[in-house]
CSV table of C-alpha atoms in Angstrom, one decimal:
chain,number,residue,atom,x,y,z
G,1,MET,CA,77.2,-144.3,31.2
G,2,THR,CA,76.8,-145.9,27.6
G,3,SER,CA,79.9,-148.6,27.2
G,4,THR,CA,82.1,-148.0,24.0
G,5,THR,CA,81.9,-150.3,21.1
G,6,THR,CA,85.0,-151.5,19.1
G,7,ASN,CA,84.7,-152.3,15.9
G,8,THR,CA,85.8,-155.8,15.8
G,9,PRO,CA,84.9,-157.8,13.5
G,10,LEU,CA,84.7,-160.9,15.6
G,11,CYS,CA,82.3,-159.6,18.4
G,12,ARG,CA,78.4,-158.5,18.2
G,13,GLN,CA,76.8,-157.3,21.5
G,14,HIS,CA,73.4,-159.4,20.9
G,15,HIS,CA,70.2,-156.6,21.7
G,16,ARG,CA,68.8,-157.1,25.1
G,17,SER,CA,66.8,-154.8,27.1
G,18,THR,CA,68.6,-152.6,29.6
G,19,ILE,CA,70.0,-154.5,32.4
G,20,PRO,CA,72.6,-152.1,35.6
G,21,MET,CA,75.5,-153.4,36.9
G,22,GLN,CA,75.4,-154.2,39.7
G,23,THR,CA,75.9,-151.1,42.1
G,24,PRO,CA,78.8,-151.8,44.5
G,25,THR,CA,77.9,-151.3,48.4
G,26,ALA,CA,80.0,-148.1,49.9
G,27,LEU,CA,82.1,-148.9,52.9
G,28,SER,CA,82.0,-145.7,55.0
G,29,VAL,CA,85.7,-145.5,56.3
G,30,ASN,CA,84.5,-143.5,59.4
G,31,THR,CA,82.2,-147.0,60.6
G,32,PRO,CA,84.4,-149.2,63.0
G,33,VAL,CA,85.1,-152.9,60.9
G,34,THR,CA,86.3,-155.3,63.2
G,35,CYS,CA,88.1,-158.6,62.9
G,36,GLY,CA,86.6,-161.7,64.3
G,37,ASN,CA,86.5,-159.2,68.3
G,38,ARG,CA,88.9,-156.9,67.3
G,39,ARG,CA,88.8,-153.7,66.1
G,40,ALA,CA,90.4,-153.9,62.1
G,41,THR,CA,94.4,-152.5,62.6
G,42,ARG,CA,95.1,-149.1,60.5
G,43,ILE,CA,96.4,-150.8,58.0
G,44,GLN,CA,92.9,-152.9,57.9
G,45,ARG,CA,91.3,-150.0,57.7
G,46,ARG,CA,93.6,-148.0,55.3
G,47,ALA,CA,92.6,-151.2,53.0
G,48,LEU,CA,89.1,-150.7,53.7
G,49,LYS,CA,89.4,-147.0,52.3
G,50,VAL,CA,91.1,-147.7,48.8
G,51,CYS,CA,88.5,-150.7,48.2
G,52,ALA,CA,85.9,-147.7,49.0
G,53,VAL,CA,87.3,-145.0,46.7
G,54,ALA,CA,87.5,-148.2,44.2
G,55,ALA,CA,83.7,-148.5,44.8
G,56,ASP,CA,82.6,-145.0,44.2
G,57,LYS,CA,84.2,-144.9,40.6
G,58,VAL,CA,82.0,-147.6,39.5
G,59,SER,CA,78.9,-147.6,42.0
G,60,SER,CA,77.0,-145.5,39.2
G,61,THR,CA,77.8,-147.4,36.5
G,62,VAL,CA,74.5,-148.9,34.1
G,63,ALA,CA,75.8,-151.0,31.3
G,64,GLU,CA,73.7,-150.3,28.5
G,65,ILE,CA,74.0,-152.8,25.7
G,66,PRO,CA,73.1,-151.1,22.3
G,67,LYS,CA,70.4,-152.9,19.9
G,68,VAL,CA,70.7,-154.8,17.5
G,69,LYS,CA,69.3,-157.1,15.0
G,70,THR,CA,67.8,-160.3,16.1
G,71,ASN,CA,66.9,-163.6,14.3
G,72,LYS,CA,62.9,-163.1,14.6
G,73,ALA,CA,62.8,-167.1,13.0
G,74,LYS,CA,64.8,-167.9,16.0
G,75,LEU,CA,63.7,-165.5,18.3
G,76,GLY,CA,60.0,-164.5,17.7
G,77,GLU,CA,58.7,-167.7,15.9
G,78,MET,CA,58.3,-170.7,18.5
G,79,SER,CA,56.0,-174.0,18.1
G,80,PRO,CA,53.8,-174.5,21.2
G,81,GLU,CA,55.8,-177.7,21.8
G,82,THR,CA,58.7,-175.8,21.8
G,83,ALA,CA,57.9,-173.6,24.3
G,84,LYS,CA,55.7,-176.2,26.6
G,85,ASP,CA,59.3,-178.0,26.7
G,86,ILE,CA,61.0,-174.6,27.8
G,87,TYR,CA,58.3,-173.5,30.1
G,88,ARG,CA,58.3,-176.9,31.9
G,89,ASP,CA,62.5,-177.2,32.0
G,90,MET,CA,62.6,-173.4,34.0
G,91,PHE,CA,59.6,-174.4,36.3
G,92,LEU,CA,61.2,-178.0,36.7
G,93,GLY,CA,64.5,-176.3,37.4
G,94,ARG,CA,63.0,-173.8,40.6
G,95,GLU,CA,60.6,-176.5,41.8
G,96,PHE,CA,63.0,-178.8,41.9
G,97,GLU,CA,65.4,-176.2,44.0
G,98,GLU,CA,63.3,-175.1,46.0
G,99,MET,CA,62.6,-178.4,47.4
G,100,CYS,CA,66.2,-179.0,47.7
G,101,ALA,CA,66.5,-175.9,50.1
G,102,GLN,CA,63.4,-177.5,52.2
G,103,MET,CA,65.3,-181.4,52.7
G,104,TYR,CA,68.1,-180.0,53.6
G,105,TYR,CA,67.0,-177.5,56.2
G,106,ARG,CA,65.4,-180.6,57.1
G,107,GLY,CA,68.5,-182.5,57.3
G,108,LYS,CA,68.0,-184.8,54.3
G,109,MET,CA,71.0,-183.3,52.8
G,110,PHE,CA,74.8,-182.6,54.2
G,111,GLY,CA,77.8,-180.4,53.2
G,112,PHE,CA,77.8,-177.5,51.2
G,113,VAL,CA,74.3,-177.1,48.4
G,114,HIS,CA,74.5,-173.9,45.9
G,115,LEU,CA,71.3,-173.1,44.1
G,116,TYR,CA,70.5,-172.4,41.0
G,117,SER,CA,66.9,-170.2,41.6
G,118,GLY,CA,67.4,-167.8,39.1
G,119,GLN,CA,69.4,-168.6,36.5
G,120,GLU,CA,66.9,-171.1,35.0
G,121,ALA,CA,67.3,-169.6,31.6
G,122,VAL,CA,70.3,-169.8,31.0
G,123,ALA,CA,70.9,-173.6,31.2
G,124,THR,CA,67.3,-174.0,29.6
G,125,GLY,CA,68.3,-171.9,26.7
G,126,VAL,CA,71.5,-173.6,26.2
G,127,ILE,CA,71.0,-177.1,26.9
G,128,ARG,CA,67.7,-177.8,25.4
G,129,ASN,CA,69.1,-177.1,22.6
G,130,LEU,CA,71.6,-179.7,22.8
G,131,ARG,CA,70.9,-183.3,21.7
G,132,LYS,CA,71.5,-186.2,23.5
G,133,ASP,CA,75.7,-187.2,23.0
G,134,ASP,CA,76.2,-183.4,23.0
G,135,TYR,CA,78.7,-182.7,26.5
G,136,ILE,CA,77.8,-180.3,29.2
G,137,CYS,CA,80.7,-179.3,32.0
G,138,SER,CA,78.8,-177.9,35.0
G,139,THR,CA,79.7,-175.8,38.5
G,140,TYR,CA,79.4,-176.7,41.9
G,141,ARG,CA,75.8,-175.4,40.5
G,142,ASP,CA,74.9,-177.9,39.1
G,143,HIS,CA,71.7,-179.6,39.5
G,144,VAL,CA,69.4,-177.9,37.0
G,145,HIS,CA,72.1,-178.3,34.7
G,146,ALA,CA,71.6,-181.6,35.0
G,147,LEU,CA,68.0,-181.9,34.9
G,148,SER,CA,68.1,-179.6,31.5
G,149,LYS,CA,69.8,-182.5,30.1
G,150,ASN,CA,67.4,-185.3,31.0
G,151,VAL,CA,69.0,-186.7,33.9
G,152,PRO,CA,65.7,-187.8,35.8
G,153,ALA,CA,64.9,-185.6,38.7
G,154,LYS,CA,64.4,-189.0,41.3
G,155,ASN,CA,68.3,-189.8,40.7
G,156,ILE,CA,69.2,-186.0,41.0
G,157,MET,CA,67.5,-185.8,44.4
G,158,ALA,CA,68.4,-189.3,45.9
G,159,GLU,CA,72.1,-188.0,44.8
G,160,LEU,CA,71.8,-185.2,47.0
G,161,PHE,CA,70.6,-187.4,50.0
G,162,GLY,CA,73.5,-189.6,50.2
G,163,LYS,CA,71.6,-192.5,48.4
G,164,LYS,CA,73.2,-195.4,46.5
G,165,THR,CA,70.0,-194.9,43.8
G,166,GLY,CA,71.8,-191.2,42.9
G,167,ILE,CA,73.6,-190.6,39.7
G,168,CYS,CA,76.7,-191.1,41.3
G,169,ARG,CA,75.8,-193.4,43.7
G,170,GLY,CA,75.1,-191.0,46.5
G,171,GLN,CA,79.2,-190.5,47.2
G,172,GLY,CA,79.3,-187.3,44.9
G,173,GLY,CA,77.0,-185.3,46.1
G,174,SER,CA,75.7,-181.7,45.3
G,175,MET,CA,78.6,-180.5,44.0
G,176,HIS,CA,79.8,-183.1,41.9
G,177,MET,CA,76.9,-184.7,39.5
G,178,PHE,CA,78.1,-186.9,36.5
G,179,SER,CA,76.3,-189.0,34.0
G,180,ALA,CA,77.9,-190.7,31.1
G,181,GLU,CA,74.2,-191.6,29.8
G,182,HIS,CA,73.6,-187.9,29.6
G,183,GLY,CA,76.8,-186.3,28.4
G,184,LEU,CA,76.8,-184.8,31.9
G,185,LEU,CA,81.3,-184.4,32.2
G,186,GLY,CA,80.4,-183.4,36.2
G,187,GLY,CA,79.9,-180.8,38.4
G,188,PHE,CA,83.0,-179.1,40.2
G,189,ALA,CA,84.1,-177.5,43.2
G,190,PHE,CA,87.1,-175.8,42.6
G,191,ILE,CA,86.2,-172.9,39.9
G,192,GLY,CA,88.1,-173.0,36.3
G,193,GLU,CA,88.0,-177.2,37.0
G,194,GLY,CA,85.6,-177.8,34.3
G,195,ILE,CA,86.8,-175.9,31.4
G,196,PRO,CA,89.9,-178.6,30.2
G,197,ILE,CA,88.1,-181.4,30.9
G,198,GLY,CA,85.0,-180.1,28.3
G,199,LEU,CA,88.0,-178.9,26.5
G,200,GLY,CA,89.1,-182.2,25.9
G,201,ALA,CA,85.6,-184.1,24.6
G,202,ALA,CA,85.6,-180.8,22.4
G,203,TYR,CA,89.5,-182.4,21.4
G,204,LYS,CA,88.1,-185.9,21.2
G,205,ILE,CA,85.6,-184.9,19.0
G,206,LYS,CA,87.7,-182.8,16.5
G,207,TYR,CA,90.2,-185.9,16.4
G,208,LYS,CA,88.0,-188.5,15.8
G,209,ARG,CA,86.8,-186.9,12.7
G,210,GLU,CA,89.4,-185.6,11.5
G,211,ALA,CA,92.1,-187.8,12.3
G,212,LEU,CA,89.9,-190.9,12.4
G,213,HIS,CA,87.3,-190.0,9.3
G,214,ASP,CA,84.3,-190.3,11.8
G,215,GLU,CA,81.7,-188.5,9.7
G,216,LYS,CA,79.2,-188.9,12.4
G,217,ALA,CA,81.8,-186.7,15.2
G,218,ASP,CA,79.4,-183.7,15.0
G,219,GLN,CA,78.8,-183.4,18.6
G,220,VAL,CA,79.4,-180.0,20.7
G,221,SER,CA,80.8,-179.6,24.1
G,222,VAL,CA,79.8,-176.8,26.6
G,223,ASN,CA,81.6,-175.7,29.5
G,224,PHE,CA,79.0,-173.2,31.7
G,225,PHE,CA,81.0,-171.2,34.8
G,226,GLY,CA,80.8,-168.3,36.4
G,227,ASP,CA,82.2,-164.3,36.7
G,228,GLY,CA,84.6,-165.5,39.1
G,229,THR,CA,86.5,-168.2,37.3
G,230,ALA,CA,86.6,-165.4,34.1
G,231,ASN,CA,89.7,-164.0,36.4
G,232,ASN,CA,91.5,-167.8,36.1
G,233,GLY,CA,94.4,-169.0,34.4
G,234,GLN,CA,92.6,-172.1,33.6
G,235,PHE,CA,90.3,-170.5,30.9
G,236,TYR,CA,92.7,-168.2,29.0
G,237,GLU,CA,94.7,-171.3,28.3
G,238,CYS,CA,91.4,-172.8,26.9
G,239,LEU,CA,90.2,-170.1,25.0
G,240,ASN,CA,93.6,-170.3,23.3
G,241,MET,CA,93.5,-174.3,22.6
G,242,ALA,CA,90.1,-173.4,21.9
G,243,SER,CA,90.3,-171.0,19.4
G,244,LEU,CA,93.5,-172.6,17.7
G,245,TYR,CA,92.6,-175.9,17.0
G,246,LYS,CA,88.9,-174.3,16.2
G,247,LEU,CA,87.4,-177.2,19.1
G,248,PRO,CA,83.6,-177.3,18.8
G,249,CYS,CA,83.3,-175.7,22.3
G,250,ILE,CA,80.8,-173.2,23.5
G,251,PHE,CA,82.2,-171.1,26.9
G,252,VAL,CA,78.7,-170.3,28.6
G,253,VAL,CA,79.4,-167.7,31.7
G,254,GLU,CA,77.1,-167.1,33.7
G,255,ASN,CA,77.6,-163.7,35.4
G,256,ASN,CA,75.5,-163.0,38.6
G,257,LEU,CA,77.8,-160.6,39.4
G,258,TRP,CA,78.8,-162.0,42.5
G,259,ALA,CA,81.5,-164.8,43.3
G,260,ILE,CA,80.5,-166.1,46.2
G,261,GLY,CA,81.0,-162.5,48.5
G,262,MET,CA,83.3,-160.2,45.7
G,263,GLN,CA,81.2,-158.0,43.2
G,264,HIS,CA,82.2,-158.2,39.8
G,265,ASN,CA,82.8,-155.0,39.3
G,266,ARG,CA,85.6,-155.0,42.9
G,267,ALA,CA,87.2,-158.2,41.6
G,268,THR,CA,87.5,-157.6,37.9
G,269,ASN,CA,89.2,-154.8,36.2
G,270,PRO,CA,86.8,-152.8,33.5
G,271,THR,CA,88.3,-154.2,29.8
G,272,ALA,CA,89.4,-151.5,27.9
G,273,GLY,CA,87.0,-148.3,26.9
G,274,ASP,CA,84.6,-149.1,29.4
G,275,ASP,CA,83.7,-148.3,32.8
G,276,SER,CA,83.0,-151.8,34.1
G,277,PRO,CA,83.6,-155.3,33.1
G,278,TYR,CA,83.0,-157.3,30.2
G,279,ILE,CA,84.4,-160.9,30.3
G,280,TYR,CA,83.0,-161.6,26.3
G,281,LYS,CA,84.8,-159.1,24.7
G,282,LYS,CA,88.0,-161.8,25.9
G,283,GLY,CA,86.5,-164.0,23.0
G,284,PRO,CA,87.8,-161.8,20.3
G,285,ALA,CA,92.0,-161.2,21.7
G,286,PHE,CA,91.6,-165.5,21.3
G,287,GLY,CA,89.7,-165.2,17.7
G,288,MET,CA,86.2,-166.4,18.6
G,289,PRO,CA,83.2,-164.4,19.2
G,290,GLY,CA,81.8,-162.8,22.1
G,291,ILE,CA,78.5,-162.6,22.9
G,292,LEU,CA,76.5,-160.7,25.6
G,293,VAL,CA,73.0,-161.6,25.9
G,294,ASP,CA,70.1,-161.2,28.5
G,295,GLY,CA,70.4,-164.0,30.8
G,296,MET,CA,67.1,-163.4,32.1
G,297,ASP,CA,65.2,-164.0,29.1
G,298,VAL,CA,65.0,-167.7,28.2
G,299,ARG,CA,64.1,-166.4,24.3
G,300,LYS,CA,67.6,-164.5,23.7
G,301,VAL,CA,69.6,-166.7,25.2
G,302,ARG,CA,67.9,-169.6,22.9
G,303,GLU,CA,68.7,-167.4,20.4
G,304,VAL,CA,72.3,-167.0,21.0
G,305,ALA,CA,72.7,-170.5,22.2
G,306,ILE,CA,71.5,-172.2,18.8
G,307,GLU,CA,73.8,-169.6,16.4
G,308,ALA,CA,76.8,-170.8,19.0
G,309,ILE,CA,75.9,-174.7,18.7
G,310,GLU,CA,75.1,-174.4,15.0
G,311,ARG,CA,78.7,-172.7,14.4
G,312,ALA,CA,80.6,-175.8,16.1
G,313,ARG,CA,78.8,-178.3,14.6
G,314,ARG,CA,79.7,-176.8,11.4
G,315,GLY,CA,83.4,-177.0,12.2
G,316,ASP,CA,83.5,-172.9,13.1
G,317,GLY,CA,85.3,-173.2,16.3
G,318,PRO,CA,84.4,-171.4,19.8
G,319,THR,CA,82.4,-169.0,21.1
G,320,LEU,CA,82.0,-166.6,24.7
G,321,ILE,CA,78.6,-166.3,25.7
G,322,GLU,CA,78.7,-164.0,28.7
G,323,ALA,CA,75.0,-164.6,30.3
G,324,GLN,CA,73.9,-161.1,33.4
G,325,THR,CA,72.1,-163.2,35.5
G,326,TYR,CA,71.2,-163.4,39.0
G,327,ARG,CA,70.9,-166.4,42.1
G,328,PHE,CA,68.0,-165.4,44.1
G,329,ARG,CA,69.4,-167.1,47.0
G,330,GLY,CA,72.9,-166.4,48.9
G,331,HIS,CA,76.2,-168.2,47.5
G,332,SER,CA,75.1,-171.4,49.1
G,333,LEU,CA,72.5,-172.7,52.0
G,334,ALA,CA,75.2,-171.8,54.6
G,335,ASP,CA,75.3,-168.5,53.8
G,336,PRO,CA,73.3,-166.1,55.1
G,337,ASP,CA,73.3,-163.5,52.0
G,338,GLU,CA,73.7,-160.4,53.9
G,339,LEU,CA,75.5,-159.1,51.5
G,340,ARG,CA,73.8,-158.1,48.6
G,341,GLU,CA,71.7,-155.3,48.8
G,342,LYS,CA,67.7,-155.6,49.2
G,343,LYS,CA,67.3,-153.4,46.1
G,344,GLU,CA,69.8,-154.8,44.4
G,345,LYS,CA,67.7,-158.1,44.7
G,346,ASP,CA,64.2,-156.6,44.0
G,347,TYR,CA,65.1,-154.9,40.7
G,348,TRP,CA,66.6,-158.8,39.5
G,349,GLN,CA,63.8,-160.6,41.4
G,350,ALA,CA,61.6,-158.7,39.2
G,351,ARG,CA,62.8,-160.0,36.2
G,352,ASP,CA,62.5,-163.4,37.0
G,353,PRO,CA,62.4,-164.9,33.8
G,354,ILE,CA,59.9,-167.9,34.8
G,355,PRO,CA,56.6,-165.5,34.9
G,356,GLN,CA,58.2,-163.6,32.1
G,357,PHE,CA,58.5,-166.2,30.0
G,358,ARG,CA,55.1,-167.3,31.3
G,359,LYS,CA,53.7,-164.2,30.4
G,360,TYR,CA,55.4,-164.1,27.0
G,361,ALA,CA,53.6,-167.8,25.7
G,362,LEU,CA,50.3,-167.2,26.8
G,363,ASP,CA,49.7,-163.6,25.4
G,364,SER,CA,51.7,-165.3,22.0
G,365,GLY,CA,48.6,-168.0,22.4
G,366,LEU,CA,51.5,-170.9,22.1
G,367,MET,CA,50.1,-172.0,26.1
G,368,SER,CA,46.7,-171.8,27.4
G,369,GLU,CA,46.1,-171.4,31.4
G,370,ALA,CA,45.2,-175.1,31.1
G,371,GLU,CA,48.0,-176.1,30.1
G,372,VAL,CA,49.9,-173.9,31.6
G,373,LYS,CA,48.3,-175.1,35.3
G,374,GLU,CA,48.9,-179.0,33.9
G,375,LEU,CA,52.5,-178.3,33.6
G,376,GLU,CA,53.5,-177.3,36.9
G,377,LYS,CA,51.2,-179.7,38.3
G,378,SER,CA,53.5,-182.7,36.5
G,379,VAL,CA,56.9,-180.9,37.3
G,380,ILE,CA,55.0,-180.6,41.2
G,381,ASP,CA,54.5,-184.0,41.3
G,382,GLU,CA,57.5,-185.1,39.2
G,383,VAL,CA,59.8,-183.2,42.3
G,384,GLU,CA,57.2,-184.7,45.7
G,385,ASP,CA,57.6,-188.4,43.1
G,386,ALA,CA,61.7,-187.6,43.7
G,387,VAL,CA,62.2,-187.0,47.2
G,388,LYS,CA,59.6,-189.7,47.9
G,389,PHE,CA,62.4,-192.0,46.2
G,390,ALA,CA,65.2,-190.7,47.1
G,391,ASP,CA,64.0,-191.1,50.7
G,392,GLU,CA,63.5,-194.3,50.6
G,393,SER,CA,66.2,-195.3,48.7
G,394,PRO,CA,68.4,-197.6,50.5
G,395,LYS,CA,72.0,-195.7,51.8
G,396,PRO,CA,75.7,-196.6,49.4
G,397,VAL,CA,77.6,-199.4,51.4
G,398,SER,CA,80.4,-197.6,53.3
G,399,PHE,CA,83.7,-198.5,51.7
G,400,HIS,CA,84.5,-200.1,55.4
G,401,SER,CA,81.5,-203.0,55.0
G,402,ALA,CA,82.5,-203.4,51.5
G,403,CYS,CA,86.6,-204.1,52.1
G,404,PHE,CA,85.1,-206.9,55.0
G,405,SER,CA,82.2,-208.1,52.8
G,406,LEU,CA,85.7,-208.4,50.0
G,407,PHE,CA,87.9,-209.3,52.9
G,408,PRO,CA,86.3,-211.7,55.7
């Protein structure tokens, strides 16, 4: 089915290839469902039947996005230096995350570790267009956001190892990356927590420029969050305030179609006139542009990001971007990833953004095979050096030891 489009001047749909929304796994009401060690109660089975009916209504939904003109100056014309930076950043994100998986299973990391593999085009497409003094706010899936903002890989890895040389002295861990030097305002474990923080940074920029007449205050604040967060009240409150004060704030929804184990179509009601829920359409309701983009294509993400950043810098206010993407692993490394169907995962893995861009760069003559191999080797060496650095770094001083050193 093709989604209908309202003629709202503030909302444009970005050109992208057709991406089907995920097909919810149908629940069979005839299959025994267990709850713990007991069979489901009559009420539970009735609830499951209602869910199955709802799933059937959206099981054949395909979100086909109309093709519109793209800005070829931004999308097609790319310098070799930019292409190398994009490829290296995405490849670094993937290698780093896959190394995290190895280290986690070897017992080098503790707690929950949420990997970003598959979503690299969003981080790279947005963050590599920011300046060092711009701000970003992340979620618990924050390692690659930090890497794209130029936080050194060795310090991120050390943080994951719980070492003193980590960017939070080993006391933040996987979900709480922070670096004032790089404008990384934090990773946040609870959904929606970071959006008001990023909004506050945008308000500070606006205040410094208009109230304190600081002409150098033209930074931008970018909030990253998932589709599940878009049903959180803080999201709507911040959309309203950002639009009301025309704050230089960009909201990036990384819609990987799953909020932990809940499918997007089951958790969010379809937008008016559509068969599927579209988060980007919530932007125009608050007076800001809403843009839907293929989050598996870094060039398309880069194009809409450049436009949104330029809009924010010149004082025209916020933008809501919905990037449809997919994570290649479970919600966290503790998740066996049994809820998603193999067919669905295979479809998205075939659209991996890294080999896609690699092929484009080679076909366009922006990189040679030798340059690609050289970049990949430098990334692999950097990640291995990060592990060595983290493993050899000292542990932080415990609170107990610190107290006794101060008061012997």
